[in-house]
PDB file of C-alpha atoms in Angstrom:
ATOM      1  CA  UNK A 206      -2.476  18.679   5.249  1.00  0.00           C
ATOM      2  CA  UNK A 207      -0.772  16.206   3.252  1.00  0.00           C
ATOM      3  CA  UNK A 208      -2.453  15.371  -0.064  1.00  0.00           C
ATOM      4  CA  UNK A 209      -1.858  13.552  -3.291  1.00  0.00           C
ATOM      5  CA  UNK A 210      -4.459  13.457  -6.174  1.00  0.00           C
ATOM      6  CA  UNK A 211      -3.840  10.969  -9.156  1.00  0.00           C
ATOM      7  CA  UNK A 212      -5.395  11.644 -12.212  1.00  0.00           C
ATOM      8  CA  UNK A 213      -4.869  10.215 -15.850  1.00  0.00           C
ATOM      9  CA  UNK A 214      -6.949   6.814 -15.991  1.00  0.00           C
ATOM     10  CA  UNK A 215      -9.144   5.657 -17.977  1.00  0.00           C
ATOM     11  CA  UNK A 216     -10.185   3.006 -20.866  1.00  0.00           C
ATOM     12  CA  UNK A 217      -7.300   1.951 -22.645  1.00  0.00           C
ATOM     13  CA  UNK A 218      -7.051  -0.939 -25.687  1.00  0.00           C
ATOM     14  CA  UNK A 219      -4.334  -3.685 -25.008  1.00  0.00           C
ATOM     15  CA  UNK A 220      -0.815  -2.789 -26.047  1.00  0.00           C
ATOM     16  CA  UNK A 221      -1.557   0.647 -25.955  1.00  0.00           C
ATOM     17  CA  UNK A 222      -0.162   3.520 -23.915  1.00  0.00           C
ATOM     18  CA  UNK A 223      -1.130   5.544 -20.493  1.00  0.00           C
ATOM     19  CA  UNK A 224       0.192   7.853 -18.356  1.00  0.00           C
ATOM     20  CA  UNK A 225      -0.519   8.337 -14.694  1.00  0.00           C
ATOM     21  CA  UNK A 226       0.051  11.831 -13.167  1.00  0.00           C
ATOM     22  CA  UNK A 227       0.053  12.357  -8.996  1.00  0.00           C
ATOM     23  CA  UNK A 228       0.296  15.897  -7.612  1.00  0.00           C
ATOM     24  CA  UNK A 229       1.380  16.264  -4.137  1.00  0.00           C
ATOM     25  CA  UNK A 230       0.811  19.008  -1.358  1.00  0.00           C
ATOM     26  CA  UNK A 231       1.311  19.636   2.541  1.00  0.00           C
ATOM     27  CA  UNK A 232       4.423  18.308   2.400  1.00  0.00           C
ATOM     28  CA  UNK A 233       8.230  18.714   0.982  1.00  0.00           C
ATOM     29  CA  UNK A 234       7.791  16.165  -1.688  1.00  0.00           C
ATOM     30  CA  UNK A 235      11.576  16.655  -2.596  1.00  0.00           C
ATOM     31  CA  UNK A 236      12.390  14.958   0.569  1.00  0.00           C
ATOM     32  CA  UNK A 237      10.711  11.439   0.082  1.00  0.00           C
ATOM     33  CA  UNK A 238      10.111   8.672  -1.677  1.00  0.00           C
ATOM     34  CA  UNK A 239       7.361   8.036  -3.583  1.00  0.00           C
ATOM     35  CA  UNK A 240       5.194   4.931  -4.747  1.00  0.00           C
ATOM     36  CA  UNK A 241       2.653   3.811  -7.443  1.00  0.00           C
ATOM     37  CA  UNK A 242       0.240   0.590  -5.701  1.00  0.00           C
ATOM     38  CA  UNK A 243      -2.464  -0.776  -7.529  1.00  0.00           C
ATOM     39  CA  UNK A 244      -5.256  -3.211  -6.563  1.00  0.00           C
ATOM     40  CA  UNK A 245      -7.301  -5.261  -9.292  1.00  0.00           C
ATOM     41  CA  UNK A 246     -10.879  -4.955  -9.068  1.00  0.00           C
ATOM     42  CA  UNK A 247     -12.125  -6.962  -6.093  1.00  0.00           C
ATOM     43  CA  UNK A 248      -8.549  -8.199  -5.209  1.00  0.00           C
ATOM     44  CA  UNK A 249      -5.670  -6.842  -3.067  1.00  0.00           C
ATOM     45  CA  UNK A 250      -2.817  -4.504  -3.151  1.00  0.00           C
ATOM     46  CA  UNK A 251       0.546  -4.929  -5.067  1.00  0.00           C
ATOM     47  CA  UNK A 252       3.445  -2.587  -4.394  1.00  0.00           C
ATOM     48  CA  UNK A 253       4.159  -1.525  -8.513  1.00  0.00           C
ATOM     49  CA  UNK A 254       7.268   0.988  -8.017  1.00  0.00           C
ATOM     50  CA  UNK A 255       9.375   2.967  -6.518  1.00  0.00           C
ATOM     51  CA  UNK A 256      10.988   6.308  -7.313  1.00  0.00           C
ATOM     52  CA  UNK A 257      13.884   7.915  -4.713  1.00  0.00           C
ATOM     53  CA  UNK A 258      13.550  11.612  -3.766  1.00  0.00           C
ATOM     54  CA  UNK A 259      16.052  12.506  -6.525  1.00  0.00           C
ATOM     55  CA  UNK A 260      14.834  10.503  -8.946  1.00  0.00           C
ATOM     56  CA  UNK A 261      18.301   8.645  -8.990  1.00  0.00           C
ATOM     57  CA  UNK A 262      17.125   5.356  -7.851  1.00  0.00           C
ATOM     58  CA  UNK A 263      13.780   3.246  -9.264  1.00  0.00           C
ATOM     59  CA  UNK A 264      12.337   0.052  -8.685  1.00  0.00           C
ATOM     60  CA  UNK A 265       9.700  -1.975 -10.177  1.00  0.00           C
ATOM     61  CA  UNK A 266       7.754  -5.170  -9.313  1.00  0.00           C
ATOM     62  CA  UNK A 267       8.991  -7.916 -12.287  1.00  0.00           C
ATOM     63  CA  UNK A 268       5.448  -7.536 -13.629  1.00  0.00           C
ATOM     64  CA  UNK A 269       6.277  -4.595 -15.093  1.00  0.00           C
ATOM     65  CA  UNK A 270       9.599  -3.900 -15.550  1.00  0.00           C
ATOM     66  CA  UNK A 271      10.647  -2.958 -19.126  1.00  0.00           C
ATOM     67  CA  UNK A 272       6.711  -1.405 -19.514  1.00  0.00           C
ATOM     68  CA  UNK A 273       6.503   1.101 -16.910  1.00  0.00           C
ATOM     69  CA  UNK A 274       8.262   3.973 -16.058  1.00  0.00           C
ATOM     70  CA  UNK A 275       8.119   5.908 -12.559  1.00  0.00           C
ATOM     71  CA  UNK A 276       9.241   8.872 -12.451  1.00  0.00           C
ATOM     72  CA  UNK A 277       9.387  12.787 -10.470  1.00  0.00           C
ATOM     73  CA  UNK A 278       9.217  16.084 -11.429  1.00  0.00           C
ATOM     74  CA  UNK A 279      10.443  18.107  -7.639  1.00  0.00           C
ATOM     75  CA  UNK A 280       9.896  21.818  -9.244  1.00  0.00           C
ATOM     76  CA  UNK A 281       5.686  20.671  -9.602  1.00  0.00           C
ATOM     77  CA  UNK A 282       5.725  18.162  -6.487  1.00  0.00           C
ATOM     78  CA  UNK A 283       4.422  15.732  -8.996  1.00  0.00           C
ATOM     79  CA  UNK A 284       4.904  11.954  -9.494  1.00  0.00           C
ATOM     80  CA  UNK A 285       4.554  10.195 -12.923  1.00  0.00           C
ATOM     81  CA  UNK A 286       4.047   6.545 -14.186  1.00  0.00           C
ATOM     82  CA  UNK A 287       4.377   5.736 -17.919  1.00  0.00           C
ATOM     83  CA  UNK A 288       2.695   2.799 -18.757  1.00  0.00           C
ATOM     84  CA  UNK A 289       3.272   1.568 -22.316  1.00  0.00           C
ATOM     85  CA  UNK A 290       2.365  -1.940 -24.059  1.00  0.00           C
ATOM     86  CA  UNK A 291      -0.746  -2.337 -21.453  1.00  0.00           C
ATOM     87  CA  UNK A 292      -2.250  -6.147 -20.671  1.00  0.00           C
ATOM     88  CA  UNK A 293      -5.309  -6.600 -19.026  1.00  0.00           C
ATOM     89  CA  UNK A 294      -3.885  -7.916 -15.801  1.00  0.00           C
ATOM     90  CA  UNK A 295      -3.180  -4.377 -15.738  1.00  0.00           C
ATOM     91  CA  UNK A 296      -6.643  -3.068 -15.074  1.00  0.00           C
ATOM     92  CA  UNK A 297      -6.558  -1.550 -11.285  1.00  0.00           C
ATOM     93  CA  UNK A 298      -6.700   1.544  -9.472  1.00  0.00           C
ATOM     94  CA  UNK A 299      -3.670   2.945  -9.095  1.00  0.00           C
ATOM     95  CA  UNK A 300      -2.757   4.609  -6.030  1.00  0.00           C
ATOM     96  CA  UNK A 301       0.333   7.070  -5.575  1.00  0.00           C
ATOM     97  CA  UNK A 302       1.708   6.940  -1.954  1.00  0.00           C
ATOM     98  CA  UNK A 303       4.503   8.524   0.312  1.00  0.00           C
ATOM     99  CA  UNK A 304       7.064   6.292   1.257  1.00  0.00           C
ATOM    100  CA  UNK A 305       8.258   6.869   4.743  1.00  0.00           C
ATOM    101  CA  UNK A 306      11.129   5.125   7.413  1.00  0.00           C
ATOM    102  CA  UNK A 307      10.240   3.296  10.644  1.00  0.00           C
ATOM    103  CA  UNK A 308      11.824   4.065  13.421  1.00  0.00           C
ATOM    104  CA  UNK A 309      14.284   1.639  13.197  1.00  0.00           C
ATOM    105  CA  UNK A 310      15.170   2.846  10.046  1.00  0.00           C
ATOM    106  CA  UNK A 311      13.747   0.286   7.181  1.00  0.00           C
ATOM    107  CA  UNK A 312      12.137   2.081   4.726  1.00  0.00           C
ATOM    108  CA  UNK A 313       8.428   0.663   3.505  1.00  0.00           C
ATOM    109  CA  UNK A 314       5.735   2.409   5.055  1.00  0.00           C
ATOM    110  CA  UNK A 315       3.026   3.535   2.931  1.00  0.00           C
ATOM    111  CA  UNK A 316       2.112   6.443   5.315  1.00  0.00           C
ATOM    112  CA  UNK A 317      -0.351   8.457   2.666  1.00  0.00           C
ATOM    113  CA  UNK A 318      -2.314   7.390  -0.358  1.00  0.00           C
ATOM    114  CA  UNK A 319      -4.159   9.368  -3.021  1.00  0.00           C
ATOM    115  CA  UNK A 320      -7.390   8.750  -3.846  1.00  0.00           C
ATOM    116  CA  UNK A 321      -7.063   6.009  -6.668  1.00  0.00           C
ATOM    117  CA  UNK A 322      -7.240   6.480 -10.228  1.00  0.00           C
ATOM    118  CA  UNK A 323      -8.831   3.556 -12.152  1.00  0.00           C
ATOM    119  CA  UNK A 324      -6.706   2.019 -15.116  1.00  0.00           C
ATOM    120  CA  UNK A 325      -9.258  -0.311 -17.179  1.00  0.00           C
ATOM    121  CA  UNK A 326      -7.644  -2.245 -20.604  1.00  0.00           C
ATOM    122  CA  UNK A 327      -9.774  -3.995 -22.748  1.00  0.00           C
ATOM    123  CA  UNK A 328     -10.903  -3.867 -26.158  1.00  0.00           C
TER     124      UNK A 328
ATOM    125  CA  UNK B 255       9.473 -13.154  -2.976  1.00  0.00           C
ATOM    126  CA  UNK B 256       7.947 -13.082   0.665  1.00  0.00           C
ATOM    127  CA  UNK B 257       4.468 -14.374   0.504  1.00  0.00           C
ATOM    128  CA  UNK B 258       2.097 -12.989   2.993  1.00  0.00           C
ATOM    129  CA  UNK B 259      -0.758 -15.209   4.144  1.00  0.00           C
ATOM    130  CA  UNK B 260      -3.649 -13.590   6.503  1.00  0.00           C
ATOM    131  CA  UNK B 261      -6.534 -15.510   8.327  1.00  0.00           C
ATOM    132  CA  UNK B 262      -9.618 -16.012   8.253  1.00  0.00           C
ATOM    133  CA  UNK B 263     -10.151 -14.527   5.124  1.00  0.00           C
ATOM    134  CA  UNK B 264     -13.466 -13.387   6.358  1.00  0.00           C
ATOM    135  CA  UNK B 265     -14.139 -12.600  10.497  1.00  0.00           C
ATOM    136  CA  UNK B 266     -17.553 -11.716  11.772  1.00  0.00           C
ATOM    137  CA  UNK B 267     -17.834 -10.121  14.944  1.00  0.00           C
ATOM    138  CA  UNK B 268     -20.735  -7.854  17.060  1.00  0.00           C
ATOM    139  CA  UNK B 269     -19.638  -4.224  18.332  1.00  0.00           C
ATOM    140  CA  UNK B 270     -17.782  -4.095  20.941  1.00  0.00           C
ATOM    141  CA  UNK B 271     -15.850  -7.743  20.699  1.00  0.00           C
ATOM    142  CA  UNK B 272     -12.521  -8.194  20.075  1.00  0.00           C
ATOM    143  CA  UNK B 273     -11.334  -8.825  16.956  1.00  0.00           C
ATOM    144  CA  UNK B 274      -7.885 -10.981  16.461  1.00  0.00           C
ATOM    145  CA  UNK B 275      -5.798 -10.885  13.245  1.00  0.00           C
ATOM    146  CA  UNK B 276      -3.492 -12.906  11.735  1.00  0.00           C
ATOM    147  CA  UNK B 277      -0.491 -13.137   9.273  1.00  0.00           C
ATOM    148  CA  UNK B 278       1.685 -15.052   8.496  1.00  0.00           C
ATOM    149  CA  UNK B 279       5.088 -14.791   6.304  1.00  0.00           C
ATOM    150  CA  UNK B 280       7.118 -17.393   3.925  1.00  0.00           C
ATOM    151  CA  UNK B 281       9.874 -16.112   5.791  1.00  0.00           C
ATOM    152  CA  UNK B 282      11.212 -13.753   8.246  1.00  0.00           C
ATOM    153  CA  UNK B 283      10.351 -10.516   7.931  1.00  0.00           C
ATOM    154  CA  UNK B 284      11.751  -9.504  11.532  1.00  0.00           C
ATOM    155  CA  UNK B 285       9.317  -6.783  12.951  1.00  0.00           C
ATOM    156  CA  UNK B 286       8.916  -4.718   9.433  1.00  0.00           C
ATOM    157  CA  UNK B 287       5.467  -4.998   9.082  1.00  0.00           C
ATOM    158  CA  UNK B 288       2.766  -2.718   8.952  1.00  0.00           C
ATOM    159  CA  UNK B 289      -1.017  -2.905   9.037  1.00  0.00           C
ATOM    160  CA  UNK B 290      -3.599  -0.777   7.004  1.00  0.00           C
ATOM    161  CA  UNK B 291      -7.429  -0.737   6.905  1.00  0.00           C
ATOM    162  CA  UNK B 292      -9.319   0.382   4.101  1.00  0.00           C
ATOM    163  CA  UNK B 293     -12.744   0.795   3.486  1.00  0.00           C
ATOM    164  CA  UNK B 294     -15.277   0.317   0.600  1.00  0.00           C
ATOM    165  CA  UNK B 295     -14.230   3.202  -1.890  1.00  0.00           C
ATOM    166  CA  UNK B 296     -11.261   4.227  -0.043  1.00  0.00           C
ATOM    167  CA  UNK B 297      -7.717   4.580  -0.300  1.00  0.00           C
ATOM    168  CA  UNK B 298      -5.922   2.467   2.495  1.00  0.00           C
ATOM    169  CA  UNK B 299      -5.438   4.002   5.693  1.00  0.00           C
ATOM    170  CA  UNK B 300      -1.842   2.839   7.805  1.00  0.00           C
ATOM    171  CA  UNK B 301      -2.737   1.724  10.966  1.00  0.00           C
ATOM    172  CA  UNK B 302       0.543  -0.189  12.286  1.00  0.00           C
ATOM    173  CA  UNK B 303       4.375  -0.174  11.240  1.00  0.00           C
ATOM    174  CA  UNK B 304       7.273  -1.707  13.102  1.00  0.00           C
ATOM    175  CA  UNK B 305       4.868  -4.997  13.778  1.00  0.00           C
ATOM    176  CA  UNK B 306       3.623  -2.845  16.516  1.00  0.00           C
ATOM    177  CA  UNK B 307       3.742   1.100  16.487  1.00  0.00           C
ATOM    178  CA  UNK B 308       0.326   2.931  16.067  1.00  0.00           C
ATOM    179  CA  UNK B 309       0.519   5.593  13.347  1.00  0.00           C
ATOM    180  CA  UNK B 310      -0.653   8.876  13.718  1.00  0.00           C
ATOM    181  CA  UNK B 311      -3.905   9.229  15.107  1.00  0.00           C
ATOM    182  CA  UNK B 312      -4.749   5.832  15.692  1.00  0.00           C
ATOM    183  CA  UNK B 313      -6.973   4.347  18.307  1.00  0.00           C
ATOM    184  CA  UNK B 314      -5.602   2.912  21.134  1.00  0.00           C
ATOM    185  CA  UNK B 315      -8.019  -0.059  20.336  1.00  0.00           C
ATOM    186  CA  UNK B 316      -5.505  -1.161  17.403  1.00  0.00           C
ATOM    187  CA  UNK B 317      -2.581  -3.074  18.554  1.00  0.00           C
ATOM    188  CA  UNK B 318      -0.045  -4.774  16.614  1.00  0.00           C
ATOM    189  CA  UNK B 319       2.391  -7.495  17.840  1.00  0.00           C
ATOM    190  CA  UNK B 320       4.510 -10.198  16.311  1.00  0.00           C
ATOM    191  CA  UNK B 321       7.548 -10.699  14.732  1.00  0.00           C
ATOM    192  CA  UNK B 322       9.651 -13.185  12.585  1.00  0.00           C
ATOM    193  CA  UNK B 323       6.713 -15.193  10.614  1.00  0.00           C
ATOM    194  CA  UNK B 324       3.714 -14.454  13.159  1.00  0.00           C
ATOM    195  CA  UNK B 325       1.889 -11.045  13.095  1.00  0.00           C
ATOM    196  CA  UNK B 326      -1.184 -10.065  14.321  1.00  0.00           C
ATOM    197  CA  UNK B 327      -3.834  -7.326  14.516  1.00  0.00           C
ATOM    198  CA  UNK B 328      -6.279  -7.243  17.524  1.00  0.00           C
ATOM    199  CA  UNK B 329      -9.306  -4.329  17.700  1.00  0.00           C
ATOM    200  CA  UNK B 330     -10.071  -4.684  21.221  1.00  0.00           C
ATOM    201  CA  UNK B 331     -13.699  -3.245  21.086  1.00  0.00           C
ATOM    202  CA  UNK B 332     -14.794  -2.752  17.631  1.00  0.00           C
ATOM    203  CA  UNK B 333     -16.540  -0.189  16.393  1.00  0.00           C
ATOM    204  CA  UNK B 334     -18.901   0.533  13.779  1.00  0.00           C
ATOM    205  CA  UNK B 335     -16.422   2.266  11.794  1.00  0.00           C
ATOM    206  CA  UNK B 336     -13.814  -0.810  12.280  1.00  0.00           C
ATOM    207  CA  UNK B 337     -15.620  -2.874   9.917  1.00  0.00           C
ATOM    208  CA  UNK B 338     -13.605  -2.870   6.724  1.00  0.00           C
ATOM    209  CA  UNK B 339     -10.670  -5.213   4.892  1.00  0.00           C
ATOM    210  CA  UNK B 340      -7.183  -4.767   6.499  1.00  0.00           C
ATOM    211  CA  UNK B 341      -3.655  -5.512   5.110  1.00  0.00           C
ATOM    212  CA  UNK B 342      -0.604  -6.646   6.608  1.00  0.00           C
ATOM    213  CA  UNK B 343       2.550  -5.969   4.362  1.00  0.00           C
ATOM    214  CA  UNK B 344       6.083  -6.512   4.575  1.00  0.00           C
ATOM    215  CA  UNK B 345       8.701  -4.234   3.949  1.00  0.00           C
ATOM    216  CA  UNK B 346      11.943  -6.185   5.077  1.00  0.00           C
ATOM    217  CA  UNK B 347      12.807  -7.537   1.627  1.00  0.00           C
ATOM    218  CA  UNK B 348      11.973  -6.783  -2.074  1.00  0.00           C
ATOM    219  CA  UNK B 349       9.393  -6.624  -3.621  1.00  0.00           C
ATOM    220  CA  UNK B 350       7.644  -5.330  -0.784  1.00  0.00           C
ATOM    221  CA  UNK B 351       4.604  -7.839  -0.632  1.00  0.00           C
ATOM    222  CA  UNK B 352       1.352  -7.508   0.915  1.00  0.00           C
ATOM    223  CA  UNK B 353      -1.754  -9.966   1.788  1.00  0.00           C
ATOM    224  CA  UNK B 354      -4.651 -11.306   0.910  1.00  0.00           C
ATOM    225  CA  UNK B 355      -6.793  -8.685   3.287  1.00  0.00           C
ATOM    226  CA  UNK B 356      -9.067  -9.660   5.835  1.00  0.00           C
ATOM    227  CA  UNK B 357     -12.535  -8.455   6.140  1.00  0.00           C
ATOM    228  CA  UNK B 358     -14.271  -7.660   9.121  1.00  0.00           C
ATOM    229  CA  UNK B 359     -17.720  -8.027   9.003  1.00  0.00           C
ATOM    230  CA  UNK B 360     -20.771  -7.146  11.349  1.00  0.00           C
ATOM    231  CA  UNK B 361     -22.043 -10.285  12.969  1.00  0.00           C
TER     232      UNK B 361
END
């Protein structure tokens, strides 16, 4: 059974630093890509990054490039996200989610989410 | 940046109607679209990719069609554990993008 379990949220003041943690089972995580999504209290989902199975290739929404950082460790089928100089447009939960090819071969399916781990910044 | 519109924002409906849909693109986003549900306190569940494939496990009641600018959803007998907000999202061009949600409420 595939699983993924974020942990690592919490209160956090603005500017300051967190880092989200994702472990995944029931599956070769080596073998996929992975994503962070978040959703804002009440509102939708935005796509937040990218990571490719070897860690070679990333990719951020512009909201947060040069302030986040995805990023894999294969050898503990975990998934990272460094969040540093946090605003409060950043308060979400986070979800970490497999990234898996239609069968036409585009890549973007979210096919399985963790449970969420909420990110609050305020002071 | 595709933008991803969905309508009606809210859709009430009894158990066992049908229950139709809709989003829209900014632009085309051929047939890479998927669909996910999620309930209050949930993760999202995938329900849809291609514009029209059901995932794993799915209900033959969830149907997806569309492509280009024009997507929709359609439960064809709802049930009481359809009521929840569903996503369409694009993943044709980056940043993938998603909408607003529609929620499906219990008339």
């Amino acid at each position: 059974e595939v699983q993924l379990v974020e942990s690592g949220g919490g209160l956090v003041q603005p500017g300051g630093s967190l880092r989200l943690s994702c472990a995944a089972s029931g599956f070769t995580f080596s073998s996929y890509w992975m994503s962070w999504v978040r959703q804002a209290p009440g509102k939708g989902l935005e796509w937040v990054a990218n990571i490719k199975q070897d860690g070679s290739e990333k990719y951020y929404v512009d909201s947060v490039k040069g302030r986040f950082t995805i990023s894999r460790d294969n050898a503990k089928n975990s998934l990272y996200l460094q969040m540093n100089s946090l605003r409060a447009e950043d308060t979400a939960v986070y979800y970490c989610a497999r990234v898996i090819y239609d069968s036409s071969g585009y890549q973007g399916v979210f096919d399985y989410w963790g449970q969420g781990t909420l990110v609050t910044v305020s002071s | 940046e595709r933008v991803m519109t969905q309508s009606p924002a809210t859709l009430s409906v009894s158990p066992g109607e049908r229950a139709t849909l809709s989003c829209r693109a900014s632009q085309s986003v051929s047939s890479n679209l998927a669909w996910y549900q999620q309930k209050p306190g949930q993760a999202p569940r995938l329900l849809i990719y291609g514009a029209s494939t059901r995932a794993t496990g799915i209900a033959a009641r969830f149907s997806g069609s569309g492509s280009g600018t024009e997507f929709t959803l359609t439960i064809s007998s709802l049930q009481s554990e359809d009521f929840a907000v569903y996503y369409c999202q694009q993943y044709n061009n980056w940043p993938w993008t998603f909408g607003q949600g529609t929620k499906v409420e219990i008339k």
